[in-house]
XYZ file of C-alpha atoms in Angstrom:
377
model
C -31.102 -139.303 -26.894
C -34.414 -139.558 -27.959
C -35.676 -142.129 -30.361
C -37.299 -141.619 -33.416
C -40.184 -143.462 -31.427
C -39.826 -140.969 -28.228
C -40.067 -138.352 -30.803
C -42.763 -139.254 -32.669
C -45.317 -140.691 -29.396
C -47.943 -141.582 -29.781
C -47.337 -141.468 -33.786
C -45.601 -144.411 -33.860
C -42.588 -144.891 -37.144
C -44.702 -146.916 -39.101
C -48.002 -144.729 -39.124
C -45.665 -141.997 -40.056
C -43.770 -143.255 -42.376
C -47.544 -144.641 -44.066
C -49.645 -141.572 -43.684
C -47.603 -137.997 -43.061
C -43.701 -138.559 -44.196
C -43.442 -135.584 -47.831
C -47.258 -136.006 -47.428
C -49.208 -133.960 -45.227
C -47.928 -131.944 -42.060
C -48.247 -133.148 -38.336
C -49.396 -132.248 -34.711
C -48.043 -133.673 -32.466
C -49.061 -132.599 -28.919
C -46.992 -132.161 -25.595
C -47.791 -135.869 -23.393
C -46.926 -136.651 -19.779
C -43.158 -137.172 -19.178
C -41.727 -136.183 -22.359
C -38.963 -134.851 -22.806
C -38.280 -133.252 -25.623
C -39.759 -129.870 -23.693
C -36.195 -130.714 -22.618
C -34.101 -130.295 -25.593
C -33.527 -126.578 -24.875
C -34.536 -124.101 -22.128
C -34.134 -120.765 -20.808
C -31.329 -121.830 -19.213
C -29.309 -123.861 -21.947
C -30.117 -121.113 -23.926
C -28.847 -117.847 -21.788
C -26.207 -119.954 -21.157
C -25.056 -119.987 -24.728
C -25.760 -116.773 -25.441
C -23.493 -116.133 -22.931
C -20.041 -117.493 -25.203
C -20.379 -114.619 -27.251
C -16.915 -115.901 -28.513
C -19.078 -118.948 -30.125
C -21.148 -116.842 -32.115
C -20.518 -114.826 -35.248
C -23.241 -112.832 -37.701
C -24.200 -115.867 -39.900
C -24.943 -117.973 -37.035
C -26.569 -115.111 -34.569
C -28.952 -112.561 -36.786
C -31.411 -111.042 -35.148
C -34.931 -110.655 -37.418
C -37.149 -107.212 -37.787
C -40.209 -106.923 -39.262
C -39.311 -110.010 -41.162
C -36.527 -109.287 -42.966
C -32.437 -110.217 -41.288
C -30.774 -107.215 -39.344
C -27.795 -106.058 -41.204
C -23.816 -107.817 -39.217
C -23.113 -104.069 -39.772
C -26.064 -102.554 -36.991
C -25.405 -105.485 -33.894
C -21.868 -106.730 -34.754
C -18.388 -105.942 -34.425
C -14.959 -107.314 -34.623
C -13.423 -108.316 -31.931
C -9.289 -108.460 -32.177
C -8.695 -111.838 -31.162
C -4.844 -114.401 -31.388
C -5.656 -115.246 -35.480
C -6.552 -112.407 -36.615
C -9.649 -109.523 -36.757
C -13.051 -111.436 -36.098
C -16.510 -110.136 -36.465
C -19.232 -111.085 -34.182
C -22.669 -110.274 -32.791
C -21.756 -107.428 -30.142
C -24.521 -108.962 -27.078
C -25.240 -105.552 -26.150
C -26.228 -104.270 -29.624
C -28.373 -107.442 -29.495
C -29.812 -107.368 -26.188
C -31.374 -103.945 -27.912
C -32.953 -105.062 -30.369
C -34.180 -108.586 -28.998
C -35.887 -105.096 -26.043
C -37.047 -103.673 -28.830
C -38.899 -106.826 -30.476
C -36.602 -108.450 -32.737
C -36.229 -112.099 -32.966
C -33.665 -114.101 -32.490
C -31.970 -116.637 -35.077
C -29.841 -119.115 -34.572
C -27.766 -121.961 -36.960
C -26.070 -124.582 -36.323
C -27.279 -125.242 -33.388
C -26.415 -129.101 -33.858
C -22.282 -128.168 -33.452
C -23.220 -126.690 -30.170
C -25.824 -127.866 -27.438
C -25.472 -131.739 -27.080
C -29.172 -132.426 -26.930
C -29.837 -130.886 -29.709
C -26.781 -132.636 -31.105
C -27.662 -136.449 -30.618
C -31.218 -135.360 -31.900
C -30.259 -134.086 -35.529
C -28.023 -137.423 -35.331
C -30.798 -139.910 -34.629
C -32.619 -137.958 -37.607
C -29.753 -138.104 -39.525
C -29.741 -142.191 -38.992
C -33.643 -143.010 -38.966
C -33.499 -140.203 -42.598
C -30.448 -141.346 -44.005
C -29.149 -137.527 -44.877
C -27.297 -133.943 -43.576
C -29.910 -132.668 -40.825
C -29.155 -129.006 -39.567
C -30.697 -127.317 -37.061
C -32.073 -123.849 -35.854
C -33.282 -121.984 -32.440
C -35.801 -119.456 -32.609
C -37.001 -117.113 -29.649
C -39.456 -114.760 -30.532
C -41.635 -112.204 -28.226
C -45.108 -111.786 -27.579
C -46.540 -110.774 -31.229
C -44.160 -110.641 -33.418
C -43.541 -113.182 -36.456
C -40.008 -114.087 -37.670
C -39.898 -114.208 -40.737
C -43.520 -113.831 -43.130
C -44.929 -117.047 -44.942
C -42.751 -118.851 -46.709
C -42.318 -123.342 -47.149
C -38.544 -124.792 -46.959
C -36.695 -127.031 -49.236
C -36.610 -129.601 -46.753
C -38.450 -130.975 -44.251
C -39.807 -129.784 -40.973
C -39.670 -130.773 -36.958
C -39.970 -128.083 -34.901
C -39.607 -128.773 -31.203
C -41.767 -125.910 -29.086
C -40.108 -126.259 -25.991
C -40.604 -122.666 -23.735
C -43.400 -120.342 -24.152
C -46.059 -121.118 -27.273
C -46.420 -120.309 -31.234
C -48.616 -120.250 -33.360
C -48.621 -122.075 -36.869
C -50.042 -121.019 -39.740
C -50.309 -123.575 -42.272
C -51.809 -122.974 -45.979
C -53.273 -124.998 -49.257
C -50.353 -123.957 -51.227
C -47.271 -126.453 -52.093
C -44.268 -125.503 -53.971
C -43.678 -129.327 -55.810
C -39.919 -131.093 -54.501
C -38.165 -127.324 -54.230
C -34.143 -127.664 -54.096
C -33.682 -124.384 -54.585
C -34.347 -121.376 -51.920
C -35.689 -118.149 -52.983
C -33.876 -114.844 -52.888
C -34.710 -112.888 -49.788
C -36.355 -110.567 -51.213
C -39.036 -107.980 -51.030
C -40.494 -109.539 -54.759
C -40.090 -113.011 -53.442
C -41.537 -112.702 -50.119
C -45.441 -111.167 -51.111
C -45.270 -113.317 -54.377
C -45.409 -115.843 -51.308
C -47.548 -114.097 -50.012
C -49.625 -113.911 -53.484
C -49.976 -117.994 -54.085
C -49.407 -119.562 -50.785
C -52.837 -120.246 -50.670
C -56.833 -120.608 -47.985
C -55.240 -120.603 -44.155
C -56.399 -125.088 -43.979
C -54.823 -125.488 -40.327
C -53.435 -123.164 -37.126
C -51.581 -125.706 -35.064
C -51.144 -123.430 -31.303
C -47.759 -124.855 -30.412
C -46.918 -125.708 -26.429
C -43.786 -126.701 -25.075
C -43.231 -129.927 -25.341
C -45.161 -129.805 -28.533
C -43.387 -131.537 -31.776
C -44.492 -130.156 -35.447
C -44.026 -131.351 -39.209
C -43.695 -130.075 -42.095
C -43.001 -131.762 -45.525
C -40.667 -129.879 -47.839
C -42.292 -127.175 -50.412
C -45.159 -126.373 -47.460
C -45.982 -122.809 -47.054
C -46.050 -122.118 -43.222
C -45.842 -119.263 -41.075
C -45.352 -118.653 -37.238
C -46.266 -116.148 -34.469
C -45.121 -116.253 -31.307
C -47.987 -115.854 -29.185
C -48.664 -115.226 -25.328
C -45.285 -114.203 -23.882
C -41.585 -115.145 -25.182
C -41.342 -118.234 -27.462
C -38.346 -120.736 -28.120
C -38.542 -123.809 -30.981
C -35.477 -125.660 -32.299
C -36.232 -126.099 -35.712
C -34.338 -129.231 -36.897
C -34.229 -129.108 -41.376
C -33.711 -133.205 -42.540
C -32.261 -132.649 -45.937
C -31.722 -136.234 -47.718
C -30.775 -137.142 -51.317
C -32.902 -136.543 -53.749
C -32.382 -137.400 -57.648
C -29.802 -135.100 -58.681
C -27.450 -136.951 -56.689
C -27.064 -140.315 -58.660
C -26.339 -137.631 -62.162
C -22.309 -137.178 -61.779
C -21.927 -141.411 -60.378
C -24.494 -142.462 -63.465
C -21.280 -140.443 -65.600
C -18.779 -141.870 -63.846
C -20.184 -145.243 -64.071
C -21.197 -144.448 -68.109
C -17.742 -143.499 -69.181
C -16.442 -147.151 -68.581
C -18.350 -147.848 -72.234
C -16.321 -146.925 -75.229
C -19.685 -146.048 -76.773
C -19.829 -143.310 -74.309
C -17.108 -142.133 -75.207
C -17.296 -142.347 -78.877
C -17.762 -138.908 -81.374
C -22.178 -137.753 -81.508
C -23.032 -138.283 -85.821
C -24.137 -135.470 -86.349
C -27.796 -133.945 -86.514
C -27.167 -133.407 -90.115
C -25.918 -136.639 -91.379
C -29.717 -138.428 -92.607
C -31.388 -136.664 -90.889
C -30.781 -136.584 -87.689
C -31.314 -140.221 -87.382
C -28.352 -141.834 -86.779
C -28.017 -139.581 -83.830
C -31.671 -141.101 -82.985
C -31.082 -143.647 -83.004
C -26.902 -143.250 -80.862
C -28.995 -141.381 -77.773
C -31.192 -144.352 -77.775
C -28.348 -147.028 -77.561
C -26.711 -144.343 -74.832
C -30.044 -144.264 -72.879
C -29.816 -147.665 -72.408
C -26.081 -148.621 -70.611
C -27.214 -145.235 -68.764
C -30.615 -147.885 -67.772
C -28.349 -150.797 -67.326
C -25.945 -148.275 -65.072
C -29.271 -147.320 -63.137
C -29.801 -151.215 -62.310
C -26.245 -151.541 -61.349
C -25.764 -152.849 -57.807
C -22.078 -150.226 -57.622
C -25.282 -147.770 -57.917
C -26.783 -148.297 -54.938
C -23.638 -149.326 -53.426
C -22.610 -146.056 -53.789
C -25.201 -144.013 -53.303
C -26.071 -145.890 -49.211
C -22.083 -144.765 -48.598
C -23.078 -141.571 -49.330
C -25.919 -141.191 -47.425
C -24.019 -142.230 -44.712
C -21.444 -139.706 -44.976
C -23.676 -136.819 -44.683
C -25.356 -138.128 -41.838
C -22.828 -136.381 -38.309
C -22.289 -138.351 -35.828
C -22.068 -136.909 -32.183
C -18.913 -137.726 -30.739
C -19.055 -137.295 -26.984
C -15.697 -136.701 -24.800
C -15.348 -138.174 -21.403
C -12.338 -136.925 -20.098
C -9.464 -137.121 -18.080
C -10.555 -140.793 -19.341
C -9.149 -141.488 -23.271
C -9.740 -144.011 -25.800
C -7.725 -146.841 -25.546
C -5.408 -146.516 -28.318
C -4.794 -151.013 -29.598
C -2.070 -151.301 -32.390
C -2.477 -153.508 -35.171
C 0.628 -153.872 -38.425
C -0.482 -155.942 -41.581
C 1.690 -159.221 -42.129
C 1.221 -159.769 -46.057
C -1.452 -162.793 -45.248
C -4.573 -162.525 -47.521
C -7.137 -160.497 -46.748
C -10.287 -162.925 -46.389
C -13.201 -162.456 -48.949
C -16.036 -160.017 -47.920
C -18.371 -157.161 -48.938
C -17.401 -154.174 -50.925
C -17.253 -151.838 -47.537
C -15.566 -154.077 -45.447
C -13.025 -154.247 -48.712
C -12.244 -150.128 -48.254
C -11.145 -151.139 -45.004
C -8.514 -153.984 -46.079
C -7.134 -151.301 -48.661
C -6.992 -148.687 -45.864
C -4.822 -150.959 -43.882
C -3.477 -152.275 -46.086
C -1.841 -148.458 -47.400
C -0.556 -147.535 -43.687
C 0.862 -151.169 -42.894
C 0.162 -150.120 -38.875
C -2.756 -148.128 -37.325
C -4.486 -148.258 -34.508
C -8.415 -149.595 -34.332
C -9.385 -146.037 -32.918
C -7.851 -144.329 -36.016
C -9.611 -146.937 -38.586
C -13.148 -146.447 -36.399
C -12.472 -142.792 -37.459
C -11.295 -143.304 -40.856
C -15.054 -145.150 -41.935
C -17.045 -143.391 -39.407
C -20.259 -143.830 -42.620
C -19.933 -147.349 -40.788
C -20.725 -148.375 -36.742
C -17.924 -148.995 -34.747
C -19.239 -152.284 -34.446
C -19.114 -153.300 -38.437
C -15.141 -151.753 -38.104
C -14.995 -153.450 -35.529
C -16.231 -157.250 -36.918
C -13.743 -156.488 -40.446
C -11.185 -155.751 -38.031
C -11.784 -159.222 -35.992
C -12.314 -160.912 -39.150
C -9.061 -159.866 -40.693
C -6.980 -160.597 -37.292
C -8.753 -164.302 -37.367
C -7.224 -164.537 -40.631
C -3.897 -164.102 -40.037
C -3.916 -160.811 -42.142
C -3.584 -158.285 -39.009
C -1.768 -158.754 -35.644
C -1.966 -156.400 -33.068
C 1.536 -154.636 -31.895
């Protein structure tokens, strides 16, 4: 698995977070011996396309003249043991590609282990949900017009070349995508601003584009293949529902609000100020920070790779009725789960609490065993 340091080399992660992350684009040309171009080779890409059963009209889309082709034009209904399924019709898809259409594949981090591992690494480093798309284009073909993304973009060029145009305009922390319409496309073209940087991506190059930065890309010399990772951390809106849960513990939040007509609205203003103070106290609560941390960890998709015929050893434990040791909140959740299960497998505990590392779960289990709260069966 590539580490963040290897992905960004020769820029260090510290330099990246200090000077580029959320601030400005960064192009890192391939260095000698780089492994980034091995992320998705032509052979690996063709191997994925040659398995039509794994694709749907949502995950594999040809794009022509900056507009996705309607599924009716390249998909057909296939009868399966589970009923009819609409899937891309590969001979039709081949015709579109041969006539100059680009091809966009979504969620490839669920299909190709090297992409899976890199997405998981980015998720860990940025405490974020990460998705990945693959873009294939022929010479002179632009898959999409000028646009901005609502997530951080890391693009790895794996085959061929592509020119990226970066523009002066930037949307401020966008969270909603624009509709896919002619009006929206025209508006983006009109508001993108001046061209400030042209980046010629070659195999093994990395390009980082912050959220909201206007850009577009064009295959220049022959066929082009690149993988884009969309990194989407939590934003400030995520605390609102949690604040509501914490605030409900206050009787004042459960009380009726005074009428705005009473005494010129002064009682209502005073109440709102008091409620704001409670929310400020809730925001500063360690419990809120701990829960946000847990939610961040739940966003991360961690790869699980089988190595059959070797199987994971199953070590069974049961609770004894003795007290569990004092511990932090996260490990307390593990102990509560064990009490409810009564008998469980260590591997099942690790799988259930995937927001924690395997080492953390097993360390908590070992502490419970040392205290006599659980024992092996």
